[in-house]
mmCIF file of C-alpha atoms (C1' of nucleotides) in Angstrom:
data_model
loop_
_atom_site.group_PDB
_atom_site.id
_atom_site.type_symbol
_atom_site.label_atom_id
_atom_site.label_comp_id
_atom_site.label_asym_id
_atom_site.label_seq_id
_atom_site.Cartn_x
_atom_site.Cartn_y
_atom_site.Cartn_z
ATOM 1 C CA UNK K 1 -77.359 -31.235 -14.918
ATOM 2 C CA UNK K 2 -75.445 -34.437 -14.964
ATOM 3 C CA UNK K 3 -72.531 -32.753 -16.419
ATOM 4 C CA UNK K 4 -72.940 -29.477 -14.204
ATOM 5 C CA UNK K 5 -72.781 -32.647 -11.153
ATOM 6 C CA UNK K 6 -69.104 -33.919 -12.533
ATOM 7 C CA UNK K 7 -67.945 -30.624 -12.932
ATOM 8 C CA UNK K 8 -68.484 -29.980 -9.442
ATOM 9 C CA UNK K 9 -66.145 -32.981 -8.193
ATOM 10 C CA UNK K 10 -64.451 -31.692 -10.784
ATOM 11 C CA UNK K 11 -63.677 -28.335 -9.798
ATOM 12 C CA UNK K 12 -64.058 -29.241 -6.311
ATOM 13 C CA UNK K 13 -61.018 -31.269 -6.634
ATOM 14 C CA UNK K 14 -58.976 -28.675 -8.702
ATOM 15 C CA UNK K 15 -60.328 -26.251 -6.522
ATOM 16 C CA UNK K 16 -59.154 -27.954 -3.725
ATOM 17 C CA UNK K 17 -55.871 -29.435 -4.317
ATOM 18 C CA UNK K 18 -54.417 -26.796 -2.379
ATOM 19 C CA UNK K 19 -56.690 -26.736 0.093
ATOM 20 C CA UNK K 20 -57.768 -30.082 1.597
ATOM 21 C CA UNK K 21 -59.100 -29.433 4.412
ATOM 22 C CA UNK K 22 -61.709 -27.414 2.910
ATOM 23 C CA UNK K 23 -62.095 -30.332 0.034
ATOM 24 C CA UNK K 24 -63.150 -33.028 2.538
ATOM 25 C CA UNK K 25 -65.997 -30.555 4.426
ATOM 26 C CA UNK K 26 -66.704 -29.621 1.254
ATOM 27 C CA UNK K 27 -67.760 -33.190 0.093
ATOM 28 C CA UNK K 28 -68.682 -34.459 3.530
ATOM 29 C CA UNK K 29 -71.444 -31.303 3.578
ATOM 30 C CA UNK K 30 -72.303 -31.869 -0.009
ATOM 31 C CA UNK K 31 -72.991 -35.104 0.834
ATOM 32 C CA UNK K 32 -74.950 -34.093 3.818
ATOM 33 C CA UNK K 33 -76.638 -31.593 2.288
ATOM 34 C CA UNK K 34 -78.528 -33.945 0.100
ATOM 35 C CA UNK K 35 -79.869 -35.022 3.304
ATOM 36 C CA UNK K 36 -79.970 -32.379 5.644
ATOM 37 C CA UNK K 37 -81.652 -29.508 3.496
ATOM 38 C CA UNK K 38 -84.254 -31.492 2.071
ATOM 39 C CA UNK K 39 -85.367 -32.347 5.933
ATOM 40 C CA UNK K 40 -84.878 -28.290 6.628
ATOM 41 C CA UNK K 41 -86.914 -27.302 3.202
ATOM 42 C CA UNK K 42 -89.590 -29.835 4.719
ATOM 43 C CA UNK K 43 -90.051 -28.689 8.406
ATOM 44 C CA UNK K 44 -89.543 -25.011 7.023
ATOM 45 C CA UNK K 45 -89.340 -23.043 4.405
ATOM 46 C CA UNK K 46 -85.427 -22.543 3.586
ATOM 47 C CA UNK K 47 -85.724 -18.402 3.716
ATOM 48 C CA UNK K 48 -87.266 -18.874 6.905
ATOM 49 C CA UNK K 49 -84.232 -21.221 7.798
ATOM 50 C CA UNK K 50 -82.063 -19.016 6.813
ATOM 51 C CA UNK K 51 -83.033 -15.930 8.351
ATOM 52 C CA UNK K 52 -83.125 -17.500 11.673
ATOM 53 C CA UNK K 53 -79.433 -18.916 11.027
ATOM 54 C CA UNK K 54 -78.569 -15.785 10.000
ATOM 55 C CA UNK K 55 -80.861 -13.648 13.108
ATOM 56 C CA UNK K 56 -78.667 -16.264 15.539
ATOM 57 C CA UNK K 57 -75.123 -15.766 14.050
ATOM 58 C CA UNK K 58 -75.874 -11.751 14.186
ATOM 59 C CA UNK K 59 -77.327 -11.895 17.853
ATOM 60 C CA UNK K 60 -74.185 -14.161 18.485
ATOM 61 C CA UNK K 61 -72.157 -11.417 16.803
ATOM 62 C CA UNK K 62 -70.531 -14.413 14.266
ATOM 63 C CA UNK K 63 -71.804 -12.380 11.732
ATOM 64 C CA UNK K 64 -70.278 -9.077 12.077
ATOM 65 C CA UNK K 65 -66.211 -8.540 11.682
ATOM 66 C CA UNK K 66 -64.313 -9.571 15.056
ATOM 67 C CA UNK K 67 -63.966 -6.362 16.990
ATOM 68 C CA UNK K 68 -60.373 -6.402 18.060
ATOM 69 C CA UNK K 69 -59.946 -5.247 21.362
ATOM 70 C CA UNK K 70 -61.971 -6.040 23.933
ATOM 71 C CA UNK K 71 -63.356 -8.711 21.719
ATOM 72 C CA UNK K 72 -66.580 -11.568 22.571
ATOM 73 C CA UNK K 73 -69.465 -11.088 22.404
ATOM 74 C CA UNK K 74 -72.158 -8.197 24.045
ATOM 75 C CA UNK K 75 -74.283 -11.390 25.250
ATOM 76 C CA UNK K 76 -70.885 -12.891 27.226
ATOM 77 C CA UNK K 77 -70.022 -9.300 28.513
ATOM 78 C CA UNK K 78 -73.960 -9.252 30.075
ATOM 79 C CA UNK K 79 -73.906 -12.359 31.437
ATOM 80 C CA UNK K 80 -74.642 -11.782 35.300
ATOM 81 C CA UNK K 81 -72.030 -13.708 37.408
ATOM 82 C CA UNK K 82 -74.340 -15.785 39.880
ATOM 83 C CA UNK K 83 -72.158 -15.418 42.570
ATOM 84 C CA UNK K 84 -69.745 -17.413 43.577
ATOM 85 C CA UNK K 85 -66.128 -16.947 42.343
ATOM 86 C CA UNK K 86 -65.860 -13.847 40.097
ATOM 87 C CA UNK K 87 -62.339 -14.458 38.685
ATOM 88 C CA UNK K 88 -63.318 -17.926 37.650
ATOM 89 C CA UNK K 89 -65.522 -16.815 35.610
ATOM 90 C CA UNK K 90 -63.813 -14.022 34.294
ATOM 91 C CA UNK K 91 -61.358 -16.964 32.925
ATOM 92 C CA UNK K 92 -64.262 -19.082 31.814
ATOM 93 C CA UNK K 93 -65.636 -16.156 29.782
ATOM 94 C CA UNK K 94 -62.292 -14.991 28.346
ATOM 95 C CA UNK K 95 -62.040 -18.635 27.143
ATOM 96 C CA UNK K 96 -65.765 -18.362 26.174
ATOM 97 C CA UNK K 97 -64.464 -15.530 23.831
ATOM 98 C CA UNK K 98 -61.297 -17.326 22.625
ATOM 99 C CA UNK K 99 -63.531 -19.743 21.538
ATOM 100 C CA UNK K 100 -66.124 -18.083 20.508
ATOM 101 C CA UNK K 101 -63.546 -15.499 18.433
ATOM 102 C CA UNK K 102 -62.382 -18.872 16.540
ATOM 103 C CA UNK K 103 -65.691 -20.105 15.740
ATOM 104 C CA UNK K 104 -66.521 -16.611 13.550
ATOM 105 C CA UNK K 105 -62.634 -16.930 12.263
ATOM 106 C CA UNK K 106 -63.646 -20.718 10.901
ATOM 107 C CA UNK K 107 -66.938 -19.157 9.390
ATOM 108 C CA UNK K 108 -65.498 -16.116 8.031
ATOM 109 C CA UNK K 109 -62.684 -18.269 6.647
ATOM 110 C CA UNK K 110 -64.977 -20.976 5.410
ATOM 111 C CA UNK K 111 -67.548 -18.440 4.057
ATOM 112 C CA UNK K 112 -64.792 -16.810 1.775
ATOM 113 C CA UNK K 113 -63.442 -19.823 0.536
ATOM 114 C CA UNK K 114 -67.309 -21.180 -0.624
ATOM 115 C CA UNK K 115 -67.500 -17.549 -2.241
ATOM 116 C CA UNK K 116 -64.345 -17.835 -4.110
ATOM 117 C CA UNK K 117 -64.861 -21.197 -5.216
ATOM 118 C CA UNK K 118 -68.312 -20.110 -6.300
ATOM 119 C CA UNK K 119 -67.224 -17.452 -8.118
ATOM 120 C CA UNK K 120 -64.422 -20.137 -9.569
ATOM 121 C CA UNK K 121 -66.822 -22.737 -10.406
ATOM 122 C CA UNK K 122 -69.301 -20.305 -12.485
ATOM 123 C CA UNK K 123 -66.540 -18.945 -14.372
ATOM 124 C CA UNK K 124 -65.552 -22.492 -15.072
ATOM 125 C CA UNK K 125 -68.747 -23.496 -16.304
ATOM 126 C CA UNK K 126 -69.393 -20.541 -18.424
ATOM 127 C CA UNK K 127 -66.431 -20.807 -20.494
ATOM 128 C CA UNK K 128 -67.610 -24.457 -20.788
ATOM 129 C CA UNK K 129 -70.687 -23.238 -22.036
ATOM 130 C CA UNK K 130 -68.799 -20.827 -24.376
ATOM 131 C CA UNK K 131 -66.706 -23.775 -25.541
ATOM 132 C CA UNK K 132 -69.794 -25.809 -25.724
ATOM 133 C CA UNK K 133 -71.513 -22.773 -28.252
ATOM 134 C CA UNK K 134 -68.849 -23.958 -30.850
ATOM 135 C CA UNK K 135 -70.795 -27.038 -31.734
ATOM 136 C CA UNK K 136 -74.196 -26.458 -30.401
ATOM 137 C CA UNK K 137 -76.513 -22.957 -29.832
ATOM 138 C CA UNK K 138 -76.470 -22.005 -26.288
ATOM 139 C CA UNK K 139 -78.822 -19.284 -24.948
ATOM 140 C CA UNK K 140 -78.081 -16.679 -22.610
ATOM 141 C CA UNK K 141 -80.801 -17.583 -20.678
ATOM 142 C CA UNK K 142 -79.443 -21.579 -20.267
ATOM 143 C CA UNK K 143 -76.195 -19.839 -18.679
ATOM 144 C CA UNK K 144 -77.865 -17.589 -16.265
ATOM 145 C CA UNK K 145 -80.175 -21.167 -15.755
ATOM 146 C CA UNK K 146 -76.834 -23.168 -15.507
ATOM 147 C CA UNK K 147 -74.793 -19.897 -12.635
ATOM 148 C CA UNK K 148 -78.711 -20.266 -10.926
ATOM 149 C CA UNK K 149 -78.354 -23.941 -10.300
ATOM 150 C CA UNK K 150 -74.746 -23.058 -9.192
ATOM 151 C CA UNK K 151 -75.860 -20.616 -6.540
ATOM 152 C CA UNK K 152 -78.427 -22.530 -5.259
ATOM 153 C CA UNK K 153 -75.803 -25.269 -4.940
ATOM 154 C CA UNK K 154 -73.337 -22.983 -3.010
ATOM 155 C CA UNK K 155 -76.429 -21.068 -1.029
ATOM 156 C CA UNK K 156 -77.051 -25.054 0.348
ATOM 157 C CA UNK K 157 -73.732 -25.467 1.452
ATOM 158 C CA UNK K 158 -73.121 -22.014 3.098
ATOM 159 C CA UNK K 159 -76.453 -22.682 4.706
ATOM 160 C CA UNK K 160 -75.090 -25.858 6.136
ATOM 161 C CA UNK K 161 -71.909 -24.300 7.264
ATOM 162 C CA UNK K 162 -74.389 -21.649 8.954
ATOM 163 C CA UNK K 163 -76.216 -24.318 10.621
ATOM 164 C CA UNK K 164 -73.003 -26.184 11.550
ATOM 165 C CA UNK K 165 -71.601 -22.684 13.050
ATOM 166 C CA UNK K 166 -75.180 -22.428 14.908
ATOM 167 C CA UNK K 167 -74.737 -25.775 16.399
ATOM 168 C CA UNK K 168 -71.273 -25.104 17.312
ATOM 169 C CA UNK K 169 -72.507 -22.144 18.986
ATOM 170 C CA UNK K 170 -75.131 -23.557 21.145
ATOM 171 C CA UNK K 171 -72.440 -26.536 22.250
ATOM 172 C CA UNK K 172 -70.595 -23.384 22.965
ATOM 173 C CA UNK K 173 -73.173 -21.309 24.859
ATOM 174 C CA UNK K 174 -74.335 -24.897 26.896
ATOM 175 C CA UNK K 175 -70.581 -25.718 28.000
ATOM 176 C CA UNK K 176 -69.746 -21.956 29.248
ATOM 177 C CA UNK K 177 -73.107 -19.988 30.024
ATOM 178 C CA UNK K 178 -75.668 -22.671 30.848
ATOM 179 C CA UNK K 179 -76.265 -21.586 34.993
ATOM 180 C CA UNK K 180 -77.586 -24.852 35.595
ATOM 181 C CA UNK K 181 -73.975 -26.235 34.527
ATOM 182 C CA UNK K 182 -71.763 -23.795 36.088
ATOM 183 C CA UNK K 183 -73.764 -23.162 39.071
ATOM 184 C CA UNK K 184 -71.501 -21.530 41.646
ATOM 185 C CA UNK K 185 -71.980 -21.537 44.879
ATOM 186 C CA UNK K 186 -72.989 -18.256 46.575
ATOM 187 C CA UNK K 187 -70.190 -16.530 48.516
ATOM 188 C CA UNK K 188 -69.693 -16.799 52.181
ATOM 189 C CA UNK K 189 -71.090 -12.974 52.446
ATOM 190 C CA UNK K 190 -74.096 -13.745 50.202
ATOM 191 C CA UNK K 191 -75.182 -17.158 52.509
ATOM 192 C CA UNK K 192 -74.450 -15.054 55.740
ATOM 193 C CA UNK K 193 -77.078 -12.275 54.414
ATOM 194 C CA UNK K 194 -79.734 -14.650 53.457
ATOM 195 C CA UNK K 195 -79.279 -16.899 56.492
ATOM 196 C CA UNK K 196 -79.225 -13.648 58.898
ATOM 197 C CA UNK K 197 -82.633 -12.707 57.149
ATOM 198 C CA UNK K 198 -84.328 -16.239 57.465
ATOM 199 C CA UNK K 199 -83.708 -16.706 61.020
ATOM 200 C CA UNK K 200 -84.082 -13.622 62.098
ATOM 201 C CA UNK K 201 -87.269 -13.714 60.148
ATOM 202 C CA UNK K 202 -88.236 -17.622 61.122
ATOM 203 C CA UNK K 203 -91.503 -17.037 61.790
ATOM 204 C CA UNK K 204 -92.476 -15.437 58.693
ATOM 205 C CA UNK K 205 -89.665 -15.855 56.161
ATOM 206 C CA UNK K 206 -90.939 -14.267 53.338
ATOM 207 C CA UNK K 207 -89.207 -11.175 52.468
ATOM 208 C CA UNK K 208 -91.154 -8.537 50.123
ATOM 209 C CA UNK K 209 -89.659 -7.456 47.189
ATOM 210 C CA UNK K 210 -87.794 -4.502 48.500
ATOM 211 C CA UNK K 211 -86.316 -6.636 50.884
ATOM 212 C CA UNK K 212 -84.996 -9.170 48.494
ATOM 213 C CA UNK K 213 -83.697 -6.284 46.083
ATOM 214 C CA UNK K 214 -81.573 -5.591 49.662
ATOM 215 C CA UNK K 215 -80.534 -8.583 50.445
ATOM 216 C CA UNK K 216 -79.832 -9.364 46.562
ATOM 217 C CA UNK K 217 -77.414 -5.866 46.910
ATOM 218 C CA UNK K 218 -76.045 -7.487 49.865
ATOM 219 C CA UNK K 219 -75.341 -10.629 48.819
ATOM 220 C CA UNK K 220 -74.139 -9.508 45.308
ATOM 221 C CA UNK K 221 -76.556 -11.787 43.691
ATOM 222 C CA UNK K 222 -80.202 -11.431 41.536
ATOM 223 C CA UNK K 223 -83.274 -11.156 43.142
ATOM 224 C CA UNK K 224 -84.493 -14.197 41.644
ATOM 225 C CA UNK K 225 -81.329 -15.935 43.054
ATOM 226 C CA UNK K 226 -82.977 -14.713 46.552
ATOM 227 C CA UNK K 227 -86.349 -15.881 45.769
ATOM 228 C CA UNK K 228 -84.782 -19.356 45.000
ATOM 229 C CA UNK K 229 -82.511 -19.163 48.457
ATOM 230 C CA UNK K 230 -85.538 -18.850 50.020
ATOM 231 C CA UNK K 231 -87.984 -21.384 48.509
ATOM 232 C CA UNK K 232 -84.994 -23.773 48.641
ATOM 233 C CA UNK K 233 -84.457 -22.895 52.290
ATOM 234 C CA UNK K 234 -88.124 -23.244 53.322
ATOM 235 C CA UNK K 235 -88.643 -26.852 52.172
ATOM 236 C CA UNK K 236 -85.371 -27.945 53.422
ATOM 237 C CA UNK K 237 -86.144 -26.429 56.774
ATOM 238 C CA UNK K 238 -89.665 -27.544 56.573
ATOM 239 C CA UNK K 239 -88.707 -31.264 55.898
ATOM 240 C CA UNK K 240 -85.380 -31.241 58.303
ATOM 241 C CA UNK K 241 -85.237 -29.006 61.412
ATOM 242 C CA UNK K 242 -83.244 -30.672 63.347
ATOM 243 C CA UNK K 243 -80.520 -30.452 60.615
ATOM 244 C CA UNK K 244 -80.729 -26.920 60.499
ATOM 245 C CA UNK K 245 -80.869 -26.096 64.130
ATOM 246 C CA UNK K 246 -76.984 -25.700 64.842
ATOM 247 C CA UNK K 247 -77.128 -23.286 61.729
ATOM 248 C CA UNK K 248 -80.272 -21.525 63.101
ATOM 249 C CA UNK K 249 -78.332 -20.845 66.613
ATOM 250 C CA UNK K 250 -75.485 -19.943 65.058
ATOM 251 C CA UNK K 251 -76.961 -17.117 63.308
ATOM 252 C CA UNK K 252 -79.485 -16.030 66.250
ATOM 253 C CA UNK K 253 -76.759 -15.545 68.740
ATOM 254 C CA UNK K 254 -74.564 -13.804 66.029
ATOM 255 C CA UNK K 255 -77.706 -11.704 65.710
ATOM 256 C CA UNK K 256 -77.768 -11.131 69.592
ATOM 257 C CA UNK K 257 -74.374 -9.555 69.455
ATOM 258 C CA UNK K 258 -75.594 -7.864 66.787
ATOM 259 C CA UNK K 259 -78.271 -6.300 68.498
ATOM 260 C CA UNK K 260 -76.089 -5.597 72.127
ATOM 261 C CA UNK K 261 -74.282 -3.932 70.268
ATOM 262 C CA UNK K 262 -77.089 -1.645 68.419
ATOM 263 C CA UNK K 263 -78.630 -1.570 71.860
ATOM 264 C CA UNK K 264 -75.483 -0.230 73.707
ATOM 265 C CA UNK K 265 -75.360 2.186 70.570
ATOM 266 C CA UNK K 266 -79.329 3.049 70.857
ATOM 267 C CA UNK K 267 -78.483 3.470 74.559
ATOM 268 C CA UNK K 268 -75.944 6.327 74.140
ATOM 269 C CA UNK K 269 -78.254 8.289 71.504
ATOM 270 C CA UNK K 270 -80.801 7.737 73.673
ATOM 271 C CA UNK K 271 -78.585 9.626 76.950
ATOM 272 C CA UNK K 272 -78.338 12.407 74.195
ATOM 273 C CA UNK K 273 -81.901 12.900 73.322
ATOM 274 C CA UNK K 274 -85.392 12.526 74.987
ATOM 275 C CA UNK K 275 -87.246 9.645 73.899
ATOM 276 C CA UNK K 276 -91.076 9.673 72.571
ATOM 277 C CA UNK K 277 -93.672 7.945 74.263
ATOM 278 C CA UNK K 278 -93.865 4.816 72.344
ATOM 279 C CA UNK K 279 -90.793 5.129 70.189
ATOM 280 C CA UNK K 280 -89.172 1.800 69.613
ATOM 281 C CA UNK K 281 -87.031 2.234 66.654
ATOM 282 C CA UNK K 282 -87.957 1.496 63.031
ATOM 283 C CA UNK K 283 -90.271 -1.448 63.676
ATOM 284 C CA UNK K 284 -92.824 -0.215 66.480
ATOM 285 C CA UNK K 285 -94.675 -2.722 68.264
ATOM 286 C CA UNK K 286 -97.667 -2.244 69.050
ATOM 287 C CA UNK K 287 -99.765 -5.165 68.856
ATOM 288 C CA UNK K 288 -100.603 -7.942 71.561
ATOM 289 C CA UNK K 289 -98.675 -10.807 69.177
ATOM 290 C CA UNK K 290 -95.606 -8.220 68.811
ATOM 291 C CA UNK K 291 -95.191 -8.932 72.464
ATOM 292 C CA UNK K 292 -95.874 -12.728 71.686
ATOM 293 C CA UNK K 293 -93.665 -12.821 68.979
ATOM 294 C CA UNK K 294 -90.909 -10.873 71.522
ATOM 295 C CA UNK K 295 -91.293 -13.297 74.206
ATOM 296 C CA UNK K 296 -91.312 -16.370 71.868
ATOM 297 C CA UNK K 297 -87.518 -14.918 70.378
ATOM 298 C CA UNK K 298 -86.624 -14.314 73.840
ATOM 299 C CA UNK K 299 -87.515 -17.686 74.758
ATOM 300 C CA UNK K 300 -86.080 -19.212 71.743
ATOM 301 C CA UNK K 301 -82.700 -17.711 72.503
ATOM 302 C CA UNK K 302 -82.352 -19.125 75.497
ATOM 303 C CA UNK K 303 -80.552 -22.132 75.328
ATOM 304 C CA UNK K 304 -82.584 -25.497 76.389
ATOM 305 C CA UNK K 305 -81.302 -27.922 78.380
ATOM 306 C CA UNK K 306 -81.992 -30.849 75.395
ATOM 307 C CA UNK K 307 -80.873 -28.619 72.728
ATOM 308 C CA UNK K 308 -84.245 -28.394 71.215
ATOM 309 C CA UNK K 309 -85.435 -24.977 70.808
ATOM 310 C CA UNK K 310 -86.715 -23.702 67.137
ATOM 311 C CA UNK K 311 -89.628 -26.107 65.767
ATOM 312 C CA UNK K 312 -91.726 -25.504 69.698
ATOM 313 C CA UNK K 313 -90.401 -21.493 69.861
ATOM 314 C CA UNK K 314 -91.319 -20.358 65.972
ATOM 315 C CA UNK K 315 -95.035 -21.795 66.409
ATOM 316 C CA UNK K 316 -94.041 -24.602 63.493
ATOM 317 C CA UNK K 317 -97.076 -26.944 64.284
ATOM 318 C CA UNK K 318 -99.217 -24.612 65.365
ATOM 319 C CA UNK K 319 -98.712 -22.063 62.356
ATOM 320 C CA UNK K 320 -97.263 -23.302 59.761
ATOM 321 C CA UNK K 321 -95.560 -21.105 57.256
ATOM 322 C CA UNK K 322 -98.100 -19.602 54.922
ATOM 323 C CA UNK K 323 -97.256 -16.415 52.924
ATOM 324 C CA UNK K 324 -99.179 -13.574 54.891
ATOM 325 C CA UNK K 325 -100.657 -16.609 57.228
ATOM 326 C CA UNK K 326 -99.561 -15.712 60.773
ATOM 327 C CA UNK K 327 -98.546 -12.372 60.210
ATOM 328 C CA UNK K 328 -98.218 -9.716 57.856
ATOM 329 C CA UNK K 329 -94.979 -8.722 56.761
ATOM 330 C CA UNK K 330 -95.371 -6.392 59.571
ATOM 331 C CA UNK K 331 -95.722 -9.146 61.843
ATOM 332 C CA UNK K 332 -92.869 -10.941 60.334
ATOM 333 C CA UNK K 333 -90.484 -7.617 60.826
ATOM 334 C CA UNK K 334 -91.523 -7.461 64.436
ATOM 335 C CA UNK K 335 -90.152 -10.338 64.719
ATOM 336 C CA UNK K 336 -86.610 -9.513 64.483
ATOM 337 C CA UNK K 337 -84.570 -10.450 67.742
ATOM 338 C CA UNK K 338 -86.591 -7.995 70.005
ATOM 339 C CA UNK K 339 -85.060 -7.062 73.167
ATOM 340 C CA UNK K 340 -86.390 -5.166 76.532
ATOM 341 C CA UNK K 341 -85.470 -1.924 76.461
ATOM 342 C CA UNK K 342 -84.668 0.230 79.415
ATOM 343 C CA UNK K 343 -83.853 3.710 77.881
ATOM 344 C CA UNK K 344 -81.234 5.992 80.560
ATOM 345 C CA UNK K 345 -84.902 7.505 81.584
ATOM 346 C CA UNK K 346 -85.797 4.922 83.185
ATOM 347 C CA UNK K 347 -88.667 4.554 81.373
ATOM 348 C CA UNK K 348 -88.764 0.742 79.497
ATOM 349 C CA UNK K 349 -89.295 0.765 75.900
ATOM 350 C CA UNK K 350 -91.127 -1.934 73.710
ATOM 351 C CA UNK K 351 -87.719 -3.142 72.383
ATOM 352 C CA UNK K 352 -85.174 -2.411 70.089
ATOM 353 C CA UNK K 353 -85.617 -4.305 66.710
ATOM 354 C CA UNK K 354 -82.710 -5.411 64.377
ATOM 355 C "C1'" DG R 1 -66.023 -42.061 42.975
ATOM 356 C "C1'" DA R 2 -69.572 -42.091 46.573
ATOM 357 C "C1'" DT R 3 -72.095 -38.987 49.143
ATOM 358 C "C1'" DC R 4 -73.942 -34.872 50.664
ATOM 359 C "C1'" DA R 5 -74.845 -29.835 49.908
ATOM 360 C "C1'" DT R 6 -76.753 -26.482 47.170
ATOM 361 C "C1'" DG R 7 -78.370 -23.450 43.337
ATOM 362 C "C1'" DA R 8 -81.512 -23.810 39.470
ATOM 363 C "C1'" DT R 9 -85.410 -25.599 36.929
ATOM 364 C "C1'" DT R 10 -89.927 -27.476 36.264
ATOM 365 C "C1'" DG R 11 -94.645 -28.705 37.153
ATOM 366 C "C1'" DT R 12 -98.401 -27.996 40.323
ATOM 367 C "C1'" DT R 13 -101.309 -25.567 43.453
ATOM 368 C "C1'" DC R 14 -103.571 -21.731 45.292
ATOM 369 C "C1'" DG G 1 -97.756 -14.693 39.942
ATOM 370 C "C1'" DA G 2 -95.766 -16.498 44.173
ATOM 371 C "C1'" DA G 3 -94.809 -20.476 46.740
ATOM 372 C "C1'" DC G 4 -94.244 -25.329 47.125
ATOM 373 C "C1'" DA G 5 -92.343 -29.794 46.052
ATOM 374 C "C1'" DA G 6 -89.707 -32.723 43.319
ATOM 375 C "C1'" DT G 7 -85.941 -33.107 40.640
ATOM 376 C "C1'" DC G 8 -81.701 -32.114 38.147
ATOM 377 C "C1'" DA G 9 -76.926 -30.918 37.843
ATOM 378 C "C1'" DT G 10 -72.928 -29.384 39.759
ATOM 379 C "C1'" DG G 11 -69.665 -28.341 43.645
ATOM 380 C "C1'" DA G 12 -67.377 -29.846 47.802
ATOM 381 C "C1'" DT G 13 -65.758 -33.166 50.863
ATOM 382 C "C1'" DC G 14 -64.187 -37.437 52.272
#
DNA sequence: GATCATGATTGTTC
DNA sequence: GAACAATCATGATC
């Protein structure tokens, strides 16, 4: 064993004269090795090790040959773009790739070279043994023992190169794909969707699924992006209203434009054709707190002489915010900007909902 | 670089 | 499981 140990530095070193680079990780992960497998072989099994190395470099697509091309990775190519800037991170995952694309050309390089000098070092050692058979018997079975120990050697080190490749790889995937790191902020078009939706929906600013799946579509973002928009917009309305009010006014008068303009549209179809009784668009109202809720928008656009409008007008002491608390999502759609109606009958409508 | 804004995550509550 | 609240981490602005 002691001799099979020199021969390695040995060989290493002839191996290696031409290649130094691969001498010095050689040693330096020999070295390691000593250390860092016997900690792996006693948290875990090594096969077990080993198959999740080699599970993480497939999934990573290390594993497999570089597909030239179109190259990276199926995981990169995914990757939803939160928003934001598309082209930025259309660089960010090209260079993801680039980098990614020489991480698998190290392994691949460094795999081939333990291989070779593998194959090297056996044949070295056999004809050793051969040489050795001259002055003492040497079984068969003590050179297959002697090319075992030799594997197992080079099986370490390739594992450690596997687990330095992993390690490289999660740096990788933590500096380019963690979303906490390269959060983006949403585009202008995405923030003007959600806000348009929350204060046009202040009083009950919970959108159902299907409406987050549209505003997601919108927006150009995930649902769950949505659902965070929201929560994070609650409690940061919740705790500062006043902050939030020029925002809120902003986006309620934009939405009374909005609606003059659907109700000059609604006006003319409405010349056209004879309305029903109790038609009032895609939200009817019908209840006593549709009214309220009417009134209380109506009220709320008007502009107050101190400026101080939205906490009093959306009930926000009185009813607090409570999923399906003071209203259904019915309710909370009836509370669009809702605006008297006088259809070209005559007759006044409920109101026109946007 | 200090500060604020904002999207995401995490733990808790209902 | 959804919402809340606190917090983290990054982007934007000055």
């Amino acid at each position: 064993m002691y001799l099979c140990h020199l021969s390695f530095r040995k060989h290493a070193l002839n191996c290696h004269r031409m290649k130094p680079a691969l001498f010095s990780v050689l040693c330096e992960i020999k070295e390691k090795t000593v250390v860092s497998i016997r900690g792996i072989q006693e948290d875990h099994p090594p096969d077990a090790q080993l198959m999740r190395l080699d599970n993480m470099l497939l999934a990573e697509g290390v594993s497999r040959p570089e597909k030239r091309g179109r190259g990276g990775s199926a995981a990169v190519a995914s990757t939803a773009t939160p928003g934001g800037c598309p082209n930025d991170n259309n660089i960010e995952h090209s260079d993801y790739r680039a980098k990614l694309s020489q991480i698998r050309q190290i392994y691949h390089s460094e795999l081939e070279k333990y291989e070779q000098a593998c194959r090297e070092f056996t044949t070295h050692v056999t004809n050793l043994l051969r040489e050795q058979s001259r002055m003492r018997p040497v079984s068969p079975k003590e050179i297959e023992c002697m090319v075992g120990v030799i594997h197992g050697k080079f099986s370490a080190i390739q594992m450690q190169l596997k687990q330095s490749t992993c390690e490289a790889l999660m740096t990788l995937r933590s500096r380019f794909l963690d979303a906490r790191r390269k959060r983006r902020n949403f585009s202008k078009q995405a923030t003007e969707v959600l806000n348009e939706y929350f204060y046009s929906h202040l009083s009950n600013p919970y959108p159902s699924e299907e409406a987050k799946e549209e505003l997601a579509r919108k927006g150009g973002i995930t649902v769950s992006q949505v659902s965070n928009w929201f929560g994070n917009k609650r409690i940061r309305y919740k705790k500062n209203t006043g902050k939030f009010q020029e925002e809120a006014t902003i986006y309620t008068s934009k939405s009374t434009v909005d609606a003059t303009k659907a109700r000059a549209l609604e006006s003319q179809a409405s010349c056209l054709s004879v309305p029903s009784p109790g038609s009032s668009g895609p939200f009817p109202l019908t209840s006593a707190g549709d009214t309220f809720l009417t009134l209380q928008t109506l009220a709320f656009l008007q502009p107050s002489p101190g400026g101080n409008c939205l906490q009093s007008q959306v009930g926000w002491d009185t009813v607090p915010w409570s999923p399906g608390g003071c209203g259904s999502s019915e309710l909370g759609s009836s509370s669009h900007l809702m605006l008297p109606l006088i259809s070209c009958s005559g007759v006044p409508t409920t109101g026109s909902t946007l």
